Amino acid sequence: MAAVKPLVVFVLGGPGAGKGTQCAKIVEEYGFVHLSAGDLLRAERASGSPDGDLIQSCMKEGKIVPVEITVNLIRKAIEASGKGKFLVDGYPRNEDNYTGWEKYMGDRCNVGLVLFFDCPEEVCLERAMKRGQTSGRVDDNIESFRKRYHTYINETMPIVKIYQDKGKLRTISGLPPPDEVFAEVKKIFDKL
Ligand code: C5P
Ligand code: MG
């Protein structure tokens, strides 16, 4: 019996572009499972994993954790859920993430499309600073934010470009209020 491969939608955008907010809405309306790479890494660190210190220092410096760690967490979460449709949020963030996915997950999942939230740096900054008042995250401060944004421009945008060239990218402005952004998201998911 040929099993149907799980469907994966990658969700990308700068820090504070609204990835998590929109993913929560997509889960509600379209029954996807939301897997945030950042949340999986934070949970791994909090669990007392031997990789915890590395994860923490990467986050603070806005750097990307080696793919072996991240892709393994995503793979385990997909397998454990037993479900068939996933939003993988905040991944692939760089070349290492991209090639690691091809290597470890390429023939296990079907990447349907890549949702990209485009949002100007200063708006992202404002949101991250607001979130920092309650998030307790090590990286919702101005120094870490600038480093994260730098990584996004230099390492993530080339990956976004790859998906654009493949015709898989769907770009949405992350600037308007969440419900307005979601109205655009719906146009894409209604057709999926
Ligand atoms: O997506 P989020 O803002 O939660 O990511 C927080 C941090 O987690 C990133 O700045 C990065 O240090 C780490 N991360 C990573 N690899 C990913 C996703 C997140 O290293 N694919
Ligand atoms: Mg997030």
Coordinates of C-alpha atoms and ligand atoms in Angstrom, one line a residue:
M1 CA 0.0 0.0 0.0
A2 CA 1.6 3.3 -1.1
A3 CA 1.3 5.8 1.7
V4 CA 0.6 9.4 0.8
K5 CA 3.4 11.7 1.7
P6 CA 2.6 14.4 4.2
L7 CA 2.0 17.9 2.7
V8 CA 4.3 20.6 3.9
V9 CA 3.9 24.3 3.5
F10 CA 7.0 26.3 4.5
V11 CA 6.3 29.7 6.1
L12 CA 9.0 32.4 5.8
G13 CA 9.4 36.1 6.6
G14 CA 11.5 38.3 8.8
P15 CA 11.3 38.2 12.6
G16 CA 8.0 39.9 13.5
A17 CA 6.5 39.5 10.0
G18 CA 3.5 37.7 11.4
K19 CA 4.3 34.0 10.6
G20 CA 3.1 32.6 14.0
T21 CA 0.0 34.8 14.0
Q22 CA -1.1 33.7 10.5
C23 CA -0.2 30.1 11.1
A24 CA -2.6 30.0 14.1
K25 CA -5.3 31.2 11.8
I26 CA -4.5 28.7 9.1
V27 CA -4.6 25.9 11.7
E28 CA -8.1 27.0 12.8
E29 CA -9.5 27.3 9.3
Y30 CA -7.7 24.6 7.3
G31 CA -6.7 22.0 9.8
F32 CA -3.0 22.1 9.3
V33 CA -0.6 21.2 12.1
H34 CA 1.6 24.1 13.0
L35 CA 5.3 23.3 13.6
S36 CA 7.4 26.4 14.4
A37 CA 11.1 25.6 14.0
G38 CA 11.9 28.3 16.6
D39 CA 9.4 26.9 19.1
L40 CA 10.7 23.4 18.6
L41 CA 14.2 24.6 19.3
R42 CA 13.1 26.6 22.4
A43 CA 11.3 23.5 23.7
E44 CA 14.4 21.4 23.0
R45 CA 16.5 23.8 25.0
A46 CA 14.0 23.9 27.8
S47 CA 14.0 20.1 28.0
G48 CA 17.6 20.1 29.2
S49 CA 19.0 18.8 25.9
P50 CA 22.8 18.6 25.5
D51 CA 22.2 20.9 22.5
G52 CA 20.6 23.5 24.8
D53 CA 23.6 25.8 25.1
L54 CA 24.2 25.9 21.4
I55 CA 20.6 26.6 20.7
Q56 CA 20.5 29.4 23.2
S57 CA 23.7 31.1 21.9
C58 CA 22.6 30.8 18.3
M59 CA 19.2 32.5 19.2
K60 CA 20.8 35.3 21.1
E61 CA 23.2 36.0 18.2
G62 CA 20.5 35.7 15.6
K63 CA 22.4 32.7 14.0
I64 CA 20.9 29.6 12.5
V65 CA 21.2 26.3 14.5
P66 CA 22.9 23.4 12.6
V67 CA 20.3 21.7 10.5
E68 CA 20.9 18.2 12.0
I69 CA 19.3 19.5 15.2
T70 CA 16.4 21.3 13.7
V71 CA 15.4 18.9 11.0
N72 CA 15.4 16.1 13.5
L73 CA 13.0 17.9 15.7
I74 CA 10.7 18.6 12.7
R75 CA 10.9 15.0 11.6
K76 CA 10.0 13.7 15.0
A77 CA 7.1 16.1 15.4
I78 CA 5.7 15.1 12.0
E79 CA 6.0 11.4 12.7
A80 CA 4.5 11.8 16.2
S81 CA 1.5 13.7 15.0
G82 CA 0.3 11.1 12.6
K83 CA -1.4 13.9 10.6
G84 CA -1.0 14.7 6.9
K85 CA -0.8 18.5 6.5
F86 CA 1.9 20.7 8.1
L87 CA 2.9 24.3 8.3
V88 CA 6.6 24.4 8.9
D89 CA 7.2 27.9 10.2
G90 CA 10.6 29.6 10.2
Y91 CA 12.2 27.0 8.0
P92 CA 14.3 26.7 5.8
R93 CA 16.2 29.8 7.0
N94 CA 19.6 29.3 5.2
E95 CA 21.5 27.1 2.7
D96 CA 22.2 24.5 5.5
N97 CA 18.5 24.2 6.3
Y98 CA 17.6 23.9 2.7
T99 CA 20.1 21.2 1.7
G100 CA 19.5 19.4 5.0
W101 CA 15.8 19.2 4.2
E102 CA 16.5 17.7 0.8
K103 CA 18.9 15.2 2.4
Y104 CA 16.8 14.0 5.3
M105 CA 13.2 14.8 4.4
G106 CA 13.2 15.3 0.6
D107 CA 11.6 11.9 -0.2
R108 CA 9.4 11.7 2.9
C109 CA 7.3 14.9 2.4
N110 CA 5.8 16.9 -0.4
V111 CA 6.6 20.6 -0.2
G112 CA 3.4 22.1 -1.8
L113 CA 4.3 25.8 -1.6
V114 CA 6.1 28.4 0.4
L115 CA 4.3 31.2 2.0
F116 CA 6.3 34.4 2.4
F117 CA 5.3 37.4 4.5
D118 CA 7.0 40.5 3.4
C119 CA 7.3 43.3 6.0
P120 CA 9.6 46.3 6.5
E121 CA 12.3 46.1 9.1
E122 CA 11.1 48.9 11.3
V123 CA 7.6 47.4 11.5
C124 CA 9.1 44.0 12.4
L125 CA 11.2 45.7 15.0
E126 CA 8.3 47.4 16.6
R127 CA 6.4 44.1 16.9
A128 CA 9.3 42.2 18.3
M129 CA 9.9 44.8 20.9
K130 CA 6.2 44.7 21.9
R131 CA 6.3 40.9 22.0
G132 CA 9.5 41.2 24.1
Q133 CA 7.5 42.8 27.0
T134 CA 5.8 39.4 27.6
S135 CA 7.5 36.7 25.5
G136 CA 10.5 36.0 27.8
R137 CA 12.5 35.3 24.6
V138 CA 16.2 35.8 24.7
D139 CA 16.1 37.4 21.3
D140 CA 13.3 39.9 21.5
N141 CA 15.7 42.8 22.3
I142 CA 17.0 45.4 19.9
E143 CA 20.6 43.9 19.7
S144 CA 19.4 40.4 18.9
F145 CA 16.7 41.7 16.6
R146 CA 19.2 43.6 14.4
K147 CA 21.3 40.4 14.1
R148 CA 18.3 38.3 13.3
Y149 CA 17.2 40.7 10.6
H150 CA 20.7 40.7 9.2
T151 CA 20.6 36.9 9.0
Y152 CA 17.2 37.1 7.4
I153 CA 18.4 39.4 4.6
N154 CA 21.7 37.7 4.0
E155 CA 20.8 34.0 4.5
T156 CA 17.1 33.6 4.2
M157 CA 16.3 35.8 1.3
P158 CA 18.5 33.7 -1.1
I159 CA 16.4 30.7 -0.1
V160 CA 13.2 32.7 -0.8
K161 CA 14.6 33.4 -4.2
I162 CA 15.2 29.7 -4.9
Y163 CA 11.5 29.0 -4.3
Q164 CA 10.5 32.0 -6.3
D165 CA 12.5 30.6 -9.3
K166 CA 10.8 27.2 -8.8
G167 CA 7.4 28.9 -8.9
K168 CA 6.5 27.7 -5.4
L169 CA 6.6 31.1 -3.6
R170 CA 3.4 32.9 -2.6
T171 CA 4.2 36.4 -1.3
I172 CA 1.9 38.3 1.0
S173 CA 2.4 41.7 2.6
G174 CA 2.7 41.2 6.4
L175 CA 2.2 44.9 7.0
P176 CA -1.6 45.2 7.4
P177 CA -3.5 44.1 10.5
P178 CA -3.7 40.3 11.0
D179 CA -7.3 39.9 9.6
E180 CA -6.4 41.7 6.5
V181 CA -3.3 39.6 6.0
F182 CA -5.4 36.5 6.6
A183 CA -7.9 37.5 3.9
E184 CA -5.0 37.2 1.4
V185 CA -3.8 34.0 3.0
K186 CA -7.2 32.5 2.4
K187 CA -7.1 33.1 -1.3
I188 CA -4.1 30.9 -1.4
F189 CA -5.3 28.1 0.9
D190 CA -8.8 27.9 -0.7
K191 CA -7.1 26.8 -3.9
L192 CA -4.7 24.4 -2.2
Ligands
C5P1 O1 11.3 31.8 14.0 P1 11.8 32.3 15.3 O2 11.8 33.8 15.3 O3 11.0 31.7 16.5 O4 13.3 31.8 15.5 C1 14.0 32.2 16.6 C2 15.4 31.8 16.4 O5 15.5 30.4 16.4 C3 16.2 32.2 15.2 O6 16.6 33.6 15.2 C4 17.3 31.2 15.1 O7 18.3 31.5 16.1 C5 16.6 30.0 15.6 N1 16.1 29.2 14.5 C6 17.1 28.4 13.8 N2 16.7 27.7 12.7 C7 15.4 27.7 12.2 C8 14.4 28.5 12.9 C9 14.8 29.2 14.0 O8 18.2 28.4 14.1 N3 15.1 27.1 11.1
MG2 MG 7.5 32.5 15.3

